[in-house]
Coordinates of C-alpha atoms in Angstrom, one line a residue:
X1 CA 36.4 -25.0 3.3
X2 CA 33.3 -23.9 1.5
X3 CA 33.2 -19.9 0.4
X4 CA 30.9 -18.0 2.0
X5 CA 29.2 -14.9 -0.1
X6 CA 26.8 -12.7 0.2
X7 CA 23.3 -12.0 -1.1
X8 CA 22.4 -8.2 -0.2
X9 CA 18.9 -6.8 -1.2
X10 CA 19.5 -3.4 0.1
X11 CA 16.5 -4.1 3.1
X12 CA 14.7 -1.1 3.6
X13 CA 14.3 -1.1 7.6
X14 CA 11.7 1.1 9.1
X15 CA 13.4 4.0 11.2
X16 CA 15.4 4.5 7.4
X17 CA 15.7 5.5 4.1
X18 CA 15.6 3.5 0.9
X19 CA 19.0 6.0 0.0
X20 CA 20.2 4.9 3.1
X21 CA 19.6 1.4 2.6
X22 CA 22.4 1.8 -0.9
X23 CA 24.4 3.2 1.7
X24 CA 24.4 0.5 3.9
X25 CA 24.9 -1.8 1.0
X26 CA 28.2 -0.4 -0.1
X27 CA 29.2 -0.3 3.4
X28 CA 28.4 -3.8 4.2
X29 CA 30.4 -4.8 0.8
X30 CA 33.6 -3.1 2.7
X31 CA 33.3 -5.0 5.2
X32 CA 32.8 -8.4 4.0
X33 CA 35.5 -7.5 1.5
X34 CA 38.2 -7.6 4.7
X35 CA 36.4 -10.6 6.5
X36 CA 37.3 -13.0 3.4
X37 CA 33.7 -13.1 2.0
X38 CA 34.0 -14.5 -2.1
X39 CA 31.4 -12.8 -3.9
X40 CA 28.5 -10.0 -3.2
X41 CA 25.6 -10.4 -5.5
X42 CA 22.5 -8.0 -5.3
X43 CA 19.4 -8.3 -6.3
X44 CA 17.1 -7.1 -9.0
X45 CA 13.3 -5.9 -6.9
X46 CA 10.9 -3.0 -8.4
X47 CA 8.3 -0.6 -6.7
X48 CA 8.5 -2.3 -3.5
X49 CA 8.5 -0.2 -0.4
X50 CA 11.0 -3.1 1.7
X51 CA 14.0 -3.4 -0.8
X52 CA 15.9 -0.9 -2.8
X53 CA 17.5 -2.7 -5.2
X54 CA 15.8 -2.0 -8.7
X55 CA 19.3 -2.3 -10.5
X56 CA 22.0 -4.3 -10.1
X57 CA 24.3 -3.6 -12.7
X58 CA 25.2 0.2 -11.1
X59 CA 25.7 -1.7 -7.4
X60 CA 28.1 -3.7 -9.2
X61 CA 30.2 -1.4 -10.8
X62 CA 29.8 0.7 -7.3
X63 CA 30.7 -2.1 -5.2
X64 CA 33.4 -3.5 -7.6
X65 CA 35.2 -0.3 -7.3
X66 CA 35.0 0.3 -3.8
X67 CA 36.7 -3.6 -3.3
X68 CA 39.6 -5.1 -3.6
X69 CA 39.0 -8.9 -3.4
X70 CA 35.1 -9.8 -3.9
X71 CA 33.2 -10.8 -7.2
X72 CA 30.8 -8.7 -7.5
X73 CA 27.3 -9.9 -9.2
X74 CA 23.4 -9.9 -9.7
X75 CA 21.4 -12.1 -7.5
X76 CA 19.7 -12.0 -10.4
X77 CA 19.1 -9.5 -13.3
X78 CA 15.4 -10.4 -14.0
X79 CA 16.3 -11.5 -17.6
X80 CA 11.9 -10.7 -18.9
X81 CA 12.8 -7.2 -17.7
X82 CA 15.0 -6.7 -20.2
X83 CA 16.2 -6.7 -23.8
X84 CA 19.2 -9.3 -24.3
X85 CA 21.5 -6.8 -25.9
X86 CA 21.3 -4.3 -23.2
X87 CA 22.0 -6.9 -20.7
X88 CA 25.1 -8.1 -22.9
X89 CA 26.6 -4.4 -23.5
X90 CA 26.4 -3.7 -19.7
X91 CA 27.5 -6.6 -18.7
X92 CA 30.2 -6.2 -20.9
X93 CA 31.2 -2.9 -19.4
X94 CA 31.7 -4.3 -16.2
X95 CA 33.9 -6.8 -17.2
X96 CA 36.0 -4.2 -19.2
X97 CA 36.3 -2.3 -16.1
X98 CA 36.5 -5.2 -13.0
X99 CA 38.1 -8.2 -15.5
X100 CA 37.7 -11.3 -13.8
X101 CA 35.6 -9.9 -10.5
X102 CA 31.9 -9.8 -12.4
X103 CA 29.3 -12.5 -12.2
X104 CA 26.2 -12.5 -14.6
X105 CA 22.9 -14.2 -12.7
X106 CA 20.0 -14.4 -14.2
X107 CA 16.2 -14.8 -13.2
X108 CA 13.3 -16.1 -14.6
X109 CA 10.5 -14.0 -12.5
X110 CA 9.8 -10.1 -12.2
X111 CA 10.7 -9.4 -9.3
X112 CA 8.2 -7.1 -8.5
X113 CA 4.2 -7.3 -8.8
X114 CA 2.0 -7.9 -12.1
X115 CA 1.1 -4.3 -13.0
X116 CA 4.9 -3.2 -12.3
X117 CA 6.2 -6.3 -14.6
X118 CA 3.9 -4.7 -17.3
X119 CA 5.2 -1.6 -17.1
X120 CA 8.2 -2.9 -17.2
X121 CA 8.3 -4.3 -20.6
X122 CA 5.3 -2.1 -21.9
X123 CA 7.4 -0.7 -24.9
X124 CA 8.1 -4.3 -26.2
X125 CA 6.3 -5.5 -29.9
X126 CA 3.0 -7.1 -29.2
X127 CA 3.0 -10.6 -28.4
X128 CA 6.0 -10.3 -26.5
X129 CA 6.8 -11.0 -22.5
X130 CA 4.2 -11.4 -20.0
X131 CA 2.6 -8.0 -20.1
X132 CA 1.4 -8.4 -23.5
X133 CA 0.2 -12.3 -23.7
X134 CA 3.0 -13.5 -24.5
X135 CA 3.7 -15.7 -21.7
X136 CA 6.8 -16.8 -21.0
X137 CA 9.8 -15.9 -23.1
X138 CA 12.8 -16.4 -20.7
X139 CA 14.2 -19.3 -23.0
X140 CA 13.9 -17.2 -26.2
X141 CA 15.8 -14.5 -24.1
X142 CA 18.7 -16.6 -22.6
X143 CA 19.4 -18.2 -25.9
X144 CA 19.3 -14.4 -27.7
X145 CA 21.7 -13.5 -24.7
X146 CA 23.9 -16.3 -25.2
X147 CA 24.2 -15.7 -29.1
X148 CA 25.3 -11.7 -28.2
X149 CA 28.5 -13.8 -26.1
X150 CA 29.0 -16.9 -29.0
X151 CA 27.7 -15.3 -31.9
X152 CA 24.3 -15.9 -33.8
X153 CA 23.8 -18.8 -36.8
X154 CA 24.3 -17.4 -40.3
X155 CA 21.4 -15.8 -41.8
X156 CA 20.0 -14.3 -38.0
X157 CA 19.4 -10.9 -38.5
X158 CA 21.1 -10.1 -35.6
X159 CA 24.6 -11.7 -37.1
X160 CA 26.0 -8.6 -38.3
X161 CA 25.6 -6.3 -35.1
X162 CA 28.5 -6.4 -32.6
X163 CA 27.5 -6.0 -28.8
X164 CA 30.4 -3.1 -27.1
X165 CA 32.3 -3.0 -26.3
X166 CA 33.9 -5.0 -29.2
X167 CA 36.6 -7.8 -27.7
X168 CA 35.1 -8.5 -24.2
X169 CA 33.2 -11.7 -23.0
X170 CA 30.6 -11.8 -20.6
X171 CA 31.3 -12.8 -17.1
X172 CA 30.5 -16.3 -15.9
X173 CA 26.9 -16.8 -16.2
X174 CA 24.8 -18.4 -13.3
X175 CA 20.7 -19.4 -13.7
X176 CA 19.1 -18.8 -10.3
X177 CA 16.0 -20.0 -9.3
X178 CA 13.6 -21.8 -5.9
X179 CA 12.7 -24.6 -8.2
X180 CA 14.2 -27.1 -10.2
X181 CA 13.1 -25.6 -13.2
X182 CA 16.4 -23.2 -13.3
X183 CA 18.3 -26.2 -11.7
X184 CA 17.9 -28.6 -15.0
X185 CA 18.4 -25.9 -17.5
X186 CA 21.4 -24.5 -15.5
X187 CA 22.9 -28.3 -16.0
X188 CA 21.6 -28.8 -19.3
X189 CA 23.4 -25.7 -20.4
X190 CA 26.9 -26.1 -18.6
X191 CA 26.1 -22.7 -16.5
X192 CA 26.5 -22.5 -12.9
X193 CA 23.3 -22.6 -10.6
X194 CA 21.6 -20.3 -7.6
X195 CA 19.2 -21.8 -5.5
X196 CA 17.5 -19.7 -3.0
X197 CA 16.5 -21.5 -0.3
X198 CA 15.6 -18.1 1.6
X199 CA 12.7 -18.0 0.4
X200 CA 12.0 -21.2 -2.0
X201 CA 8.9 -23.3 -0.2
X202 CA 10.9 -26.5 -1.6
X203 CA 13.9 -28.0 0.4
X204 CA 17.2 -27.9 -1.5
X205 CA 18.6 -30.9 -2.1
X206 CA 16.8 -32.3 -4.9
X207 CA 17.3 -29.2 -6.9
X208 CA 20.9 -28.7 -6.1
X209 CA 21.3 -32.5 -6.6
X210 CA 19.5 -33.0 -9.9
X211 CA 21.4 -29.6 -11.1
X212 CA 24.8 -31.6 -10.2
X213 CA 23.3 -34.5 -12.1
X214 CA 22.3 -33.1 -15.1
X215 CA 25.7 -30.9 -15.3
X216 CA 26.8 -31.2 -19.1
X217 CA 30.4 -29.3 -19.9
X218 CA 29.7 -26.4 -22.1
X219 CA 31.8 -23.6 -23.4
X220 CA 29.6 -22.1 -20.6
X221 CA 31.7 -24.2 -17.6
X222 CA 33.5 -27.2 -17.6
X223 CA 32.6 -28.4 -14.3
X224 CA 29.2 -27.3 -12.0
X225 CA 28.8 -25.1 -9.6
X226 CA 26.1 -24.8 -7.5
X227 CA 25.6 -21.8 -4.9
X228 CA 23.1 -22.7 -1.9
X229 CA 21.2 -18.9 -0.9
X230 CA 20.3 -18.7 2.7
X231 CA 19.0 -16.5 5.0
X232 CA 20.7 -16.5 8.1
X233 CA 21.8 -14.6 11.5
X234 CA 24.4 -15.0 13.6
X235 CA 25.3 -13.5 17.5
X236 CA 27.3 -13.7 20.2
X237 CA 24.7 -16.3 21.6
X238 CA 21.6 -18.5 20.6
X239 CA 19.4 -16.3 22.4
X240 CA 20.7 -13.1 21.4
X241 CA 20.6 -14.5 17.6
X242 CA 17.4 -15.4 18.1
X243 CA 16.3 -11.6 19.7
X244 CA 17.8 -10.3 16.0
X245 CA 15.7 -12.7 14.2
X246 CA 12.6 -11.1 15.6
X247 CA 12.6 -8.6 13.0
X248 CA 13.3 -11.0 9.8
X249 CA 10.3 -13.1 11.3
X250 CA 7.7 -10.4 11.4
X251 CA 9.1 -9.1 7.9
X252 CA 8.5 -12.6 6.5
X253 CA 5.0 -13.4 7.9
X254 CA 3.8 -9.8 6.5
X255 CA 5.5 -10.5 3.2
X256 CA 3.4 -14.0 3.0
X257 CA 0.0 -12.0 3.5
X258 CA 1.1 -9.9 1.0
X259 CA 2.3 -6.6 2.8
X260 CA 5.5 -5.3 1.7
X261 CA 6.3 -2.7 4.4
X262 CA 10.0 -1.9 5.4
X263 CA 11.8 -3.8 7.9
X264 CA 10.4 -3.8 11.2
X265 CA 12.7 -2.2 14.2
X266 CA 13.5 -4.3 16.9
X267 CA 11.9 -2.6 19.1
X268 CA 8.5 -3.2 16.8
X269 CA 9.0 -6.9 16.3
X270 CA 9.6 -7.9 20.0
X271 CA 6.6 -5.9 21.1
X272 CA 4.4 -7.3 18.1
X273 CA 0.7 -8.9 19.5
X274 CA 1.6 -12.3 18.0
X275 CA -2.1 -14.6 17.2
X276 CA -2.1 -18.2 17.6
X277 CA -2.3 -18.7 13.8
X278 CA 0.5 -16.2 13.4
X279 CA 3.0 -18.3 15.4
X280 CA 2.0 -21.6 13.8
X281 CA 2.8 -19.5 10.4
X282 CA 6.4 -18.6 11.9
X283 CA 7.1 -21.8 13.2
X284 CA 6.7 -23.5 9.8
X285 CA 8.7 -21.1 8.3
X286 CA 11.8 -21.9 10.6
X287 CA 13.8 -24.1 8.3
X288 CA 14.0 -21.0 6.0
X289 CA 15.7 -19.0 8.5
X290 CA 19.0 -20.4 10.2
X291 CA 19.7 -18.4 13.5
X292 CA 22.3 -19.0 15.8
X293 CA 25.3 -18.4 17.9
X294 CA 28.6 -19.3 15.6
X295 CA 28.9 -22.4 16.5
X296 CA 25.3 -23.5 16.2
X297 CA 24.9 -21.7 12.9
X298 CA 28.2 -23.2 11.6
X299 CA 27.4 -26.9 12.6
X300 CA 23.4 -26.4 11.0
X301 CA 24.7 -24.9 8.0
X302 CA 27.7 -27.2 7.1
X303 CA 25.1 -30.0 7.6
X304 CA 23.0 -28.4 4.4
X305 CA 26.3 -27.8 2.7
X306 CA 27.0 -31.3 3.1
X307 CA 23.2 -32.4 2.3
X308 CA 23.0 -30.6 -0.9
X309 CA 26.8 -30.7 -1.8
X310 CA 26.8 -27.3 -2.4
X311 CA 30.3 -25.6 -4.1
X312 CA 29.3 -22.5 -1.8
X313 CA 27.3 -20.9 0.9
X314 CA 25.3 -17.3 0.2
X315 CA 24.5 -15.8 2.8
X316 CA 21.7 -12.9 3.3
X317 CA 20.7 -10.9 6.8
X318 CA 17.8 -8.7 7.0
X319 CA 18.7 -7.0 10.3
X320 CA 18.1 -3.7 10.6
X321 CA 20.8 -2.4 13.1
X322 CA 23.8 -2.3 10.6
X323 CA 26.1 -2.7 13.4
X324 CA 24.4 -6.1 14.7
X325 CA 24.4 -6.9 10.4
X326 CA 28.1 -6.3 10.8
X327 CA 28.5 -8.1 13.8
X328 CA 26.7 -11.3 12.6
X329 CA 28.4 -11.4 9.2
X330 CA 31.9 -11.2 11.0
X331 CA 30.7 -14.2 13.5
X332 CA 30.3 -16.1 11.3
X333 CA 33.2 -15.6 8.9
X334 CA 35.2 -16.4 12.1
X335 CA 33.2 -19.4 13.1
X336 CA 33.4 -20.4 9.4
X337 CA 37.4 -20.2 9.2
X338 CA 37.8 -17.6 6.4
X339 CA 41.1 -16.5 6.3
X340 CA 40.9 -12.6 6.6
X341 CA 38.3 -13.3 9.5
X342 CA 40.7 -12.9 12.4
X343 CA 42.6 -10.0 10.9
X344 CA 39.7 -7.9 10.3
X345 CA 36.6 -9.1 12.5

């Protein structure tokens, strides 16, 4: 059977608190922990109102203690936000402390807005990252990052400095990405691969394929290993799954215009004056969001596990009751066949 995981952004819903929302993070983690759940990954997002997740790295460690069973990861440290050698030595840390539970993913984009990105990486030497002109520097940065792990080429001026602690390797590495930019590296490189359907305006298959394809054995893996990212709720029924998703969809369509406002309530979404145009813009955005009773959702997404041969299924829920987020997350663990589902659902 394929693992299922999780993908948590910490949503932000509207009748909360972004503290709350780490909260409710740590608290889902439990949970999922019992139900038989592989890994919990979080994500990297800055100065945005609807997600509290600006960094990763202390979720892990907080989640990887509070565990037993999970790996614990980032869905994906945004690898321009950062300097290579601080992402090695924390890194690092974690796997000193959790050895064999971390996960390293890495992303390509911001995660967050222009202005933010920029003051992100405003301390950096002129000429360097995108808020200086630079453009894109994610290669130079992955290959620095993967020299701090295998060690730099005689002569580097970066050979003689040791990343701490001294002795430890990083954790399995994984490019993620809603292209199949991340997809051919990821296989070029012998790394594992993310694709996140959620929100990618792409279908899956060809990058998950081609990333399968591509797959060269590297000291970074010998075989690939492709994780398929989707957003999906589950209920007792269809209909009931489908009253849940109300909230998702309005978040979704404001996000596309640009508004980044915390999860609507329930209450909000099902009473929301819908246009014409607006449900046109839902409807196309329907293959993005898998909704179902257990067995519907299980059948549609083993059929994209089996289209895009997928090594494992991530699954994210922006619900804003935590109880119906529990709820769905342990339907479909059941539904799914996980082996601590029927112990601890």
């Amino acid at each position: 059977m394929t693992p299922l995981s999780v993908l948590d952004l910490s949503f932000v819903s509207a009748d909360s608190t972004p503290a709350r929302a780490l909260h409710d993070t740590l608290a889902l983690a439990r949970h999922v922990d019992n139900l038989g759940y592989r890994r919990y990954w979080l994500a990297e997002h800055h100065a945005l109102p609807n997600v509290a997740s600006p960094a990763p790295e202390i979720m892990i460690g907080q989640i990887a203690a509070a565990t037993r069973n999970l790996r614990v990861g980032s869905g994906g440290i945004m690898l321009p936000n950062h300097a290579p050698l601080m992402v090695a030595e924390r890194f690092r840390v974690l796997e000193a402390l959790f050895p064999g539970r971390i996960d390293l993913g890495l992303g390509r984009a911001p995660g967050t807005d222009g202005i933010t990105a920029r003051a992100l990486r405003r301390r950096e030497a002129p000429g360097e990252g995108g808020g200086h002109g630079g453009g894109d520097d994610f290669l130079d940065r992955l290959q620095e990052l993967l020299f701090w792990d295998g060690g730099f080429p005689e002569g580097h001026p970066f050979a003689r400095i040791e990343a701490s602690p001294a002795g430890v390797p990083l954790p399995p590495i994984f490019l993620l990405g809603s292209s199949d930019y991340s997809a051919r590296l990821a296989g070029e490189i012998g790394c594992g691969f993310g694709f996140a359907q959620h929100f990618s305006g792409m279908p899956a298959e060809p990058p998950m394929l081609d990333y399968r394809t591509r797959f060269r054995p590297t000291r970074l893996g010998a075989k690939p290993h492709a994780i398929l990212a989707v957003a999906a709720i589950c209920a007792a029924t269809d209909a009931e799954a489908e009253r849940l998703a109300s909230s998702a969809r309005l978040a979704t369509l404001r996000r596309e215009r640009g508004e980044y406002r915390p999860l609507p309530s329930l209450a909000e979404a099902l009473d929301y004056p819908y246009s014409d145009g607006e449900r046109v813009q839902i409807a196309r955005g329907r293959d993005r969001l898998h909704v179902g009773g257990p067995e519907t959702l299980r059948a549609r997404l083993a059929d994209m596990v089996a289209r895009t041969q997928a090594d494992e299924l991530m699954i994210v829920s922006a619900i804003p009751d935590q109880a119906a987020r529990h709820d769905s997350y342990a339907l479909l663990a059941r539904a799914w066949g996980l082996g601590a589902a029927s112990q601890a659902a």
